GROMACS .gro file of C-alpha atoms in nm:
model
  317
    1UNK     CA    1  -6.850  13.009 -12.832
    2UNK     CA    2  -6.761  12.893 -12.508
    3UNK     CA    3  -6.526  13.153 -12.278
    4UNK     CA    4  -6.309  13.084 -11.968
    5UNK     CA    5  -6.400  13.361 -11.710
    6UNK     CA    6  -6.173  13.381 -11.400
    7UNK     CA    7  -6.305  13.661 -11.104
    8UNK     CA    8  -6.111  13.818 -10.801
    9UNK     CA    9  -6.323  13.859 -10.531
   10UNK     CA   10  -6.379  13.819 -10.155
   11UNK     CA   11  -6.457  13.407 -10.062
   12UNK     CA   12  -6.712  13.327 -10.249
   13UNK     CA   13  -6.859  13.172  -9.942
   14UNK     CA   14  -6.870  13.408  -9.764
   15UNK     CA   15  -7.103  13.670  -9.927
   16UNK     CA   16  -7.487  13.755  -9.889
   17UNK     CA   17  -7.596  13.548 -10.219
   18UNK     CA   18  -7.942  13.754 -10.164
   19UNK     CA   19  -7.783  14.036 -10.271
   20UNK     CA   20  -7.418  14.016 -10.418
   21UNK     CA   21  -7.325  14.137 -10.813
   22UNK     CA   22  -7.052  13.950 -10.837
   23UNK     CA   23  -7.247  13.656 -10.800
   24UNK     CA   24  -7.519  13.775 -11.045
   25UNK     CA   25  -7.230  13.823 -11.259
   26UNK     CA   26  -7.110  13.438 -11.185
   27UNK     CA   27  -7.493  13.328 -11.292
   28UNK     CA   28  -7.514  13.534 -11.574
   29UNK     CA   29  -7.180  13.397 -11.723
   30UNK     CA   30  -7.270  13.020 -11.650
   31UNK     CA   31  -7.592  13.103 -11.859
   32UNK     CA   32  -7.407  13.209 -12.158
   33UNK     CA   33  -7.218  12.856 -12.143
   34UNK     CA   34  -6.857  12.974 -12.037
   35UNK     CA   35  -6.690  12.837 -11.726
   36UNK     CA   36  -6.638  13.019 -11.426
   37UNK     CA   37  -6.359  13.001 -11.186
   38UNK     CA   38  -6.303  13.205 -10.898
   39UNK     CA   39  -6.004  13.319 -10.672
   40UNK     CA   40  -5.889  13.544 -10.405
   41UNK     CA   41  -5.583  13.805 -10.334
   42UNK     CA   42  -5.375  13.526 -10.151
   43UNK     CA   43  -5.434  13.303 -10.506
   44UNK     CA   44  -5.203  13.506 -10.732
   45UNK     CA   45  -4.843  13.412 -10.751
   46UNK     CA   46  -4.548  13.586 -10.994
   47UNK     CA   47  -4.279  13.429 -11.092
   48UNK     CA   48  -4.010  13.457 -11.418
   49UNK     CA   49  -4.272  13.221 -11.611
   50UNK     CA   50  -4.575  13.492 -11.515
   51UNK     CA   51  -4.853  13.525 -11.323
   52UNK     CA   52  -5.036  13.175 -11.233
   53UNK     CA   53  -5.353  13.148 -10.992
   54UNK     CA   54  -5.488  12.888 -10.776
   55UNK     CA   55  -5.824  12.912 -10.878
   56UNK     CA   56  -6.158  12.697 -10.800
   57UNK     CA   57  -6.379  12.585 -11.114
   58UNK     CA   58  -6.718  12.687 -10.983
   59UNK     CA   59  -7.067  12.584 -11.062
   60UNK     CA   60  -7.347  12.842 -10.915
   61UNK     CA   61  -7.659  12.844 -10.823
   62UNK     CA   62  -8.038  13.004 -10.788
   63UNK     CA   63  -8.030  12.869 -10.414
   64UNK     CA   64  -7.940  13.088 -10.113
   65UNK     CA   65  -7.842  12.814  -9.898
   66UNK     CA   66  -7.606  12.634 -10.134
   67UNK     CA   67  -7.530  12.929 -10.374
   68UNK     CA   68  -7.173  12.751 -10.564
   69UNK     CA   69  -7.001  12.423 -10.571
   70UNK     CA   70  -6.635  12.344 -10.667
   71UNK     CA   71  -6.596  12.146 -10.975
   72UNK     CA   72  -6.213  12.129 -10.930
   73UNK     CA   73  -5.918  12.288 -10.781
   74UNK     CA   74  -5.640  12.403 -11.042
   75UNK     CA   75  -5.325  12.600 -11.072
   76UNK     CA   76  -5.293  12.747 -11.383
   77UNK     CA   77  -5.138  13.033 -11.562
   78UNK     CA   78  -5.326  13.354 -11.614
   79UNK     CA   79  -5.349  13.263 -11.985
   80UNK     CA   80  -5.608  12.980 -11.883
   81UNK     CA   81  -5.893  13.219 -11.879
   82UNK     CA   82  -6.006  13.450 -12.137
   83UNK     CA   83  -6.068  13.733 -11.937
   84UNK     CA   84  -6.064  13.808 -11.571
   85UNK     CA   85  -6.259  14.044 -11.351
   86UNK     CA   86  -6.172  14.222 -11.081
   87UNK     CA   87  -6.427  14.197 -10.820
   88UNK     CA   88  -6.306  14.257 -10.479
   89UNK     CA   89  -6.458  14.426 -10.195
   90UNK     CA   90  -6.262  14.745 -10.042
   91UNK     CA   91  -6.062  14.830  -9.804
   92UNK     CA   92  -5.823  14.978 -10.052
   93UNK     CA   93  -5.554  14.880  -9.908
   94UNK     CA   94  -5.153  14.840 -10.008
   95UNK     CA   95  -5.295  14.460 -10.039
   96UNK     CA   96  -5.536  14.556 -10.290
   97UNK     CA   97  -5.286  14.811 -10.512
   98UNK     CA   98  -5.016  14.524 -10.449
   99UNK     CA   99  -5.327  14.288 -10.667
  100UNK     CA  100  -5.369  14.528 -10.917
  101UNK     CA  101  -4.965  14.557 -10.994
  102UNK     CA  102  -4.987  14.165 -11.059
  103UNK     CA  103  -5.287  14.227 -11.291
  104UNK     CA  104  -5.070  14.485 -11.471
  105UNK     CA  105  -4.855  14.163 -11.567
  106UNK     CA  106  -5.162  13.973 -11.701
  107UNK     CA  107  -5.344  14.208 -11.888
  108UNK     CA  108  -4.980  14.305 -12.061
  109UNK     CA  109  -4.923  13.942 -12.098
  110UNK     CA  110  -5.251  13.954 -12.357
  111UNK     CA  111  -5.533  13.854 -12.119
  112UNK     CA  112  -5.802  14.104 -12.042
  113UNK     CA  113  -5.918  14.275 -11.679
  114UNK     CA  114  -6.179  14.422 -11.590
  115UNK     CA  115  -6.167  14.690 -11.482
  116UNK     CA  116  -5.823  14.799 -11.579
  117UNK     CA  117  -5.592  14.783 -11.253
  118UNK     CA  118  -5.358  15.068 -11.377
  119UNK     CA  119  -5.739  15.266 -11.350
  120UNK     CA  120  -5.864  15.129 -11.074
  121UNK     CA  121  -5.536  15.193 -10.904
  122UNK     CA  122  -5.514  15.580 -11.030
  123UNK     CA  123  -5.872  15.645 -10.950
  124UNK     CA  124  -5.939  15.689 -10.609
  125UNK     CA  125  -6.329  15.667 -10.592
  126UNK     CA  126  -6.360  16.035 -10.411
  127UNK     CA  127  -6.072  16.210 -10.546
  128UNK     CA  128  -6.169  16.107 -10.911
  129UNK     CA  129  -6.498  16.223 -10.898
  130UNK     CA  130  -6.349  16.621 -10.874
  131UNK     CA  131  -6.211  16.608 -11.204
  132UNK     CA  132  -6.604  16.680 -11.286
  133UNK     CA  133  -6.646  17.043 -11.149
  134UNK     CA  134  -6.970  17.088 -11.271
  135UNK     CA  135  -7.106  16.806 -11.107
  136UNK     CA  136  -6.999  16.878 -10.798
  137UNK     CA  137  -7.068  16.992 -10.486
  138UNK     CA  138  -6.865  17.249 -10.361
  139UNK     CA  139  -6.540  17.070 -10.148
  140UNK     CA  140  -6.226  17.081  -9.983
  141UNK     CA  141  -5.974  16.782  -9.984
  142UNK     CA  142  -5.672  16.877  -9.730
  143UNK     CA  143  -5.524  16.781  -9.431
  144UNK     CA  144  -5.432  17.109  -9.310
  145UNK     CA  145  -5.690  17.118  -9.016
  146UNK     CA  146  -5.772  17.518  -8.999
  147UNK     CA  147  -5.888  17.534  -9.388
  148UNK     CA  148  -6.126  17.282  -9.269
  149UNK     CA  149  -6.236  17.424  -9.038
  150UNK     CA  150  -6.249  17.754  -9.226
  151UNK     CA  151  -6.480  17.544  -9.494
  152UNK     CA  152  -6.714  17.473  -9.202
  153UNK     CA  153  -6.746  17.817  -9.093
  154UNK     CA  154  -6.809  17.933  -9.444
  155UNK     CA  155  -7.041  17.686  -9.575
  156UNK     CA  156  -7.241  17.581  -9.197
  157UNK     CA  157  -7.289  17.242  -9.306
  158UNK     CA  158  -7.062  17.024  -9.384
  159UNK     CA  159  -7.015  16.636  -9.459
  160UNK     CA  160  -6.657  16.563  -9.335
  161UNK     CA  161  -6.484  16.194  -9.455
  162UNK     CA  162  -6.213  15.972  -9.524
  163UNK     CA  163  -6.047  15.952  -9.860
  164UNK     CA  164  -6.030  15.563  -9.824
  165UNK     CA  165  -6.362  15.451  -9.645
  166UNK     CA  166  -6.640  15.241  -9.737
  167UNK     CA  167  -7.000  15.174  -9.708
  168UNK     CA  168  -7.057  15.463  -9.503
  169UNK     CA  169  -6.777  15.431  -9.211
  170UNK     CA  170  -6.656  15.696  -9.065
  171UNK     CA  171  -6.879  16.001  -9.228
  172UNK     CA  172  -6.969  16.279  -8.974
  173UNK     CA  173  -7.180  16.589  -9.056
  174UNK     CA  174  -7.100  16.914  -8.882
  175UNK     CA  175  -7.382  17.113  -8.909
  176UNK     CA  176  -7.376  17.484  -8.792
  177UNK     CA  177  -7.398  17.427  -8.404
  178UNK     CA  178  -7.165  17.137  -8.426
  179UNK     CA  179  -6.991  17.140  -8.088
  180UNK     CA  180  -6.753  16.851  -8.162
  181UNK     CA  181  -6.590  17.002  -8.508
  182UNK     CA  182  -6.230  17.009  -8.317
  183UNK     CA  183  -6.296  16.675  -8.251
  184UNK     CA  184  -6.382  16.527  -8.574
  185UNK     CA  185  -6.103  16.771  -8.777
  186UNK     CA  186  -5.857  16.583  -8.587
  187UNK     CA  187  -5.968  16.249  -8.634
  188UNK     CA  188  -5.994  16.248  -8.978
  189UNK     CA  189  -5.695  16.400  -9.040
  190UNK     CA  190  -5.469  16.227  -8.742
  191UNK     CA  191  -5.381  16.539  -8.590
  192UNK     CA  192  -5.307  16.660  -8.968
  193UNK     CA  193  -5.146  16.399  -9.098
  194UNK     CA  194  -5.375  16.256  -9.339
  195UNK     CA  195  -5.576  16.407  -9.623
  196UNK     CA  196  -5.955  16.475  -9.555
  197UNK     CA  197  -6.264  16.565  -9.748
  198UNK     CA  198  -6.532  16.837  -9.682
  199UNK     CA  199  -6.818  16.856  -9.867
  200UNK     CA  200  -7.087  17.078  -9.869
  201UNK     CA  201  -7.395  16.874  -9.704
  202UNK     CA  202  -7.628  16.840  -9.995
  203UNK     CA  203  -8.032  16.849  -9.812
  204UNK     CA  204  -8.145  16.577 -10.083
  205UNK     CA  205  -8.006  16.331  -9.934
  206UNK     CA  206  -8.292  16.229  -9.715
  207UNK     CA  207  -8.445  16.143 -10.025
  208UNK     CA  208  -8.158  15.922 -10.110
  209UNK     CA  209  -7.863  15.899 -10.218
  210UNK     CA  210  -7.852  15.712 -10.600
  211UNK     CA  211  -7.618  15.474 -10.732
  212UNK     CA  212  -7.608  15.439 -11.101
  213UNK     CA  213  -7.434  15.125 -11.309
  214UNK     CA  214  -7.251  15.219 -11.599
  215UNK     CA  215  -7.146  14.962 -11.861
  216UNK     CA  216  -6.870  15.112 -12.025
  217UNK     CA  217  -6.967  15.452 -11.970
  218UNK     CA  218  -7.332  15.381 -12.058
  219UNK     CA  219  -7.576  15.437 -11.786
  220UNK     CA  220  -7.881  15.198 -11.683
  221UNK     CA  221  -8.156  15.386 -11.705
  222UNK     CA  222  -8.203  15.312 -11.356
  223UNK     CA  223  -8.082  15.433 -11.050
  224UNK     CA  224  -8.103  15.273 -10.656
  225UNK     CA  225  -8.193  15.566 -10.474
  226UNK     CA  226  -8.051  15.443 -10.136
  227UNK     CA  227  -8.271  15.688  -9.810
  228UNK     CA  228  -8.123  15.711  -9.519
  229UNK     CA  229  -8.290  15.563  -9.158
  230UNK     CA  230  -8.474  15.882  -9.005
  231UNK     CA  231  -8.251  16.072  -8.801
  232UNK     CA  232  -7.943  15.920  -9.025
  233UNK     CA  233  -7.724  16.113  -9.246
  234UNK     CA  234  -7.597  15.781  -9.498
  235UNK     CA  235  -7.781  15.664  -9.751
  236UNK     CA  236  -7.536  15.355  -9.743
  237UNK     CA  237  -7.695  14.980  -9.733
  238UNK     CA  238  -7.431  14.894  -9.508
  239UNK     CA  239  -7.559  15.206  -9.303
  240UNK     CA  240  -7.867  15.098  -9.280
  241UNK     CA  241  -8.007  15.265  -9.571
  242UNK     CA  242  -8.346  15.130  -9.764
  243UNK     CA  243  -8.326  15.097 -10.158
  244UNK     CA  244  -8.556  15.242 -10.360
  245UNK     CA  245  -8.569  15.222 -10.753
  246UNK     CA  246  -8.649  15.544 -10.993
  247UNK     CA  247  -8.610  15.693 -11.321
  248UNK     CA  248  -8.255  15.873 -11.426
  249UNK     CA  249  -8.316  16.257 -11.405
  250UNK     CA  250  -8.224  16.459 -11.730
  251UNK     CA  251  -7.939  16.589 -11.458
  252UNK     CA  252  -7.847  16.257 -11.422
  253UNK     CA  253  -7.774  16.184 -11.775
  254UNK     CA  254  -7.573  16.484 -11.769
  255UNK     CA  255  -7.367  16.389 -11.493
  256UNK     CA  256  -7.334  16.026 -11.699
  257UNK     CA  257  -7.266  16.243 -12.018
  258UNK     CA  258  -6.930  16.416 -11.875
  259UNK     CA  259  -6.814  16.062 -11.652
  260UNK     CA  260  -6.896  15.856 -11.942
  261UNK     CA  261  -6.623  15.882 -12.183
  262UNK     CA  262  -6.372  15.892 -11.892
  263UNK     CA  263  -6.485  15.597 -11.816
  264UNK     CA  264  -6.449  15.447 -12.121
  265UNK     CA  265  -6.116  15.577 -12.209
  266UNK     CA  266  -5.973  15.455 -11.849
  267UNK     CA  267  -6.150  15.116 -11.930
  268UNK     CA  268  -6.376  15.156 -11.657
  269UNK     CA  269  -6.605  14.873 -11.767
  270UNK     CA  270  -6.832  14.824 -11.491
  271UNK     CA  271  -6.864  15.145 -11.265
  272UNK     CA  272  -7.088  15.303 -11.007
  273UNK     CA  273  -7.144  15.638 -10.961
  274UNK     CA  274  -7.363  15.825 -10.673
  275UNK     CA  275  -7.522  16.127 -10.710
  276UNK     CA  276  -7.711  16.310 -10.414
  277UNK     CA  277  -7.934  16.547 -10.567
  278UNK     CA  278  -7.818  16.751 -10.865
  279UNK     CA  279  -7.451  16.650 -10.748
  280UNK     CA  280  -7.213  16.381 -10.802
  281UNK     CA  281  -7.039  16.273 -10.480
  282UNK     CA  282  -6.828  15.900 -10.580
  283UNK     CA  283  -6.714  15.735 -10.847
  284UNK     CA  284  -6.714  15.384 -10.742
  285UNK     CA  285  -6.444  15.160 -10.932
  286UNK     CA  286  -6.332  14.852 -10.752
  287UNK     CA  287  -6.677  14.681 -10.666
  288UNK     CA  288  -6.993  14.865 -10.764
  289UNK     CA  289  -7.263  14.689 -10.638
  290UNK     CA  290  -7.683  14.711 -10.647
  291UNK     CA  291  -7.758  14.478 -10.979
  292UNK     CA  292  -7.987  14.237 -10.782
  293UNK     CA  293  -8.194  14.542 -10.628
  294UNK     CA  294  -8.240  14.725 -10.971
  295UNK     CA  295  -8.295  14.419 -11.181
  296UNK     CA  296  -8.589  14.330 -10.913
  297UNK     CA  297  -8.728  14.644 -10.921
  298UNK     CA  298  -8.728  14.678 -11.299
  299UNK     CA  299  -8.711  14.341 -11.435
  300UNK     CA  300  -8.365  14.429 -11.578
  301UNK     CA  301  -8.087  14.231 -11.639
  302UNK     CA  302  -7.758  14.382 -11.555
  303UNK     CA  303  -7.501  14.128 -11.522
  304UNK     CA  304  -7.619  13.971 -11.852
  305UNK     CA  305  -7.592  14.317 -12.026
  306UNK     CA  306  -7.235  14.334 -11.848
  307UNK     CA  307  -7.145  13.979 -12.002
  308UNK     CA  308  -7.261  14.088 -12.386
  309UNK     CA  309  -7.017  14.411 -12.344
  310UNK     CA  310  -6.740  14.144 -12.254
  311UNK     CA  311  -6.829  13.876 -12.524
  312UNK     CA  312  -6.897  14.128 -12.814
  313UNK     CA  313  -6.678  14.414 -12.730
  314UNK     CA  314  -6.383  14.230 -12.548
  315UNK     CA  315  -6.368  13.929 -12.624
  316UNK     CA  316  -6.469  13.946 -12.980
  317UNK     CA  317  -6.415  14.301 -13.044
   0.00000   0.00000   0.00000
């Protein structure tokens, strides 16, 4: 049976086709048959009648030069497509929560979303991560800039960051010399104004830090172990980081045993999680990424495992 598959995401031209999910998601839906449209934040419109979307009708394909072309140009209601993902990029912005109110309307009008914008909304990718203790490292999440500093003084090392940043930006380590501490206390927090996390810096992570896919709270068996650049504290790809593929630890699956059914419950379809060491640091629900790098280094394939959980369990379930 043939599906109608709309996705929110950044431009669809302007992505790195070498490497994006989304788009592996894209190719792996066009080779089960369905059509594929995409659209962006600025394509969603509410009115008394609903939602509608301007939305392209896409073909894609295995070419990094020309990677999609546009079939058509619609507006349509949400109700055109059989399910929709959510697939765009951070910054989490009031943009972005604004998006996922207007998804509240489709997926209560009947269609489905993936993930669930009241979840992705809720769960802030750091902050939900705590709500596992026993995967944790030991933290602090304030903006009260003396109890942060008290964490330092107790702990020596200390990864200091942003509630709301991506790929890396704005992460400092403090480690027991750190001159600068005053300095980066009051950045983060504004002068205490804005609520900051301390972690514990976890010595693992120069031999990466992993991301592991989850299909509705099922892990691949895989993770992207993602090393930092010598002399670098981010295992990010955006940081500079190099990816390198391994085996899921039997603390790994643990870690995947507690998130999992979370997951699921929250309809957390398609998550990432990353987990320095023996600890987990992120819950990643808005735009997990690393499907091309695992399904090179394993001859896996993700996206198409990602598009059977929609057909037989969404769609069809």
């Amino acid at each position: 049976m043939t599906y109608h598959i709309g996705v929110l995401m950044d431009p669809i031209a302007t992505i790195n086709p070498k490497k994006d999910s989304t788009l592996a998601m894209l190719q792996a839906a066009q080779k089960r048959g369905w059509q594929i449209s995409v659209f962006t934040l600025s394509d969603l419109t509410k009115t008394a009648a609903g939602v509608s979307i301007r939305h392209q009708l896409i073909q894609v394909h295995d070419d990094l030069k020309q990677w999609f072309s546009v079939i058509a140009e619609q507006t349509s209601a949400a109700s055109v497509f059989d399910a929709i993902l959510m697939r765009k990029d951070p910054p989490f912005d009031m943009e972005y929560i604004y998006a996922t109110y207007l998804l509240d309307f489709i997926e209560k009008s009947g269609t489905p979303v993936l993930n669930r914008p009241g979840s992705i909304r809720d769960c802030n990718e750091k902050l939900f991560a705590l709500q596992f203790p026993d995967c944790c490292p030991p933290h602090i999440v304030t903006r009260d800039m003396a109890a942060l500093k008290a964490f330092h003084a107790e702990h020596g090392d200390v990864i200091y960051k942003p509630l709301d940043g991506m790929g890396g930006a704005s992460i400092f380590r403090a480690t027991a010399t750190e001159h600068n501490l005053s300095v980066i206390v009051e950045t983060l927090t504004q002068h205490g104004t804005v609520q900051t996390m301390a972690q514990r810096y976890i010595p693992e992570i120069v031999n990466g830090d992993t991301r592991i896919l989850l299909i509705n709270g099922e892990p691949v068996p895989y993770g992207l172990a993602r090393v930092p650049l010598a002399g670098e504290t981010r295992g990010n790809l955006a940081a500079g980081g190099s990816g390198v593929g391994r085996e899921l630890t039997e603390r790994d699956r643990f870690i995947c045993d507690q998130v999992g059914p979370v997951l699921r419950e929250k309809g957390l379809y398609f998550t990432g999680i990353d987990v320095i060491g023996d600890y987990l640091t992120e819950i990643n629900v808005t735009c997990p990424t690393c499907i091309r790098e695992l399904d090179a280094a394993f001859d896996l394939d993700i996206a198409g495992d990602y598009m059977q959980f929609i057909e037989s369990e969404i769609l069809q379930g």
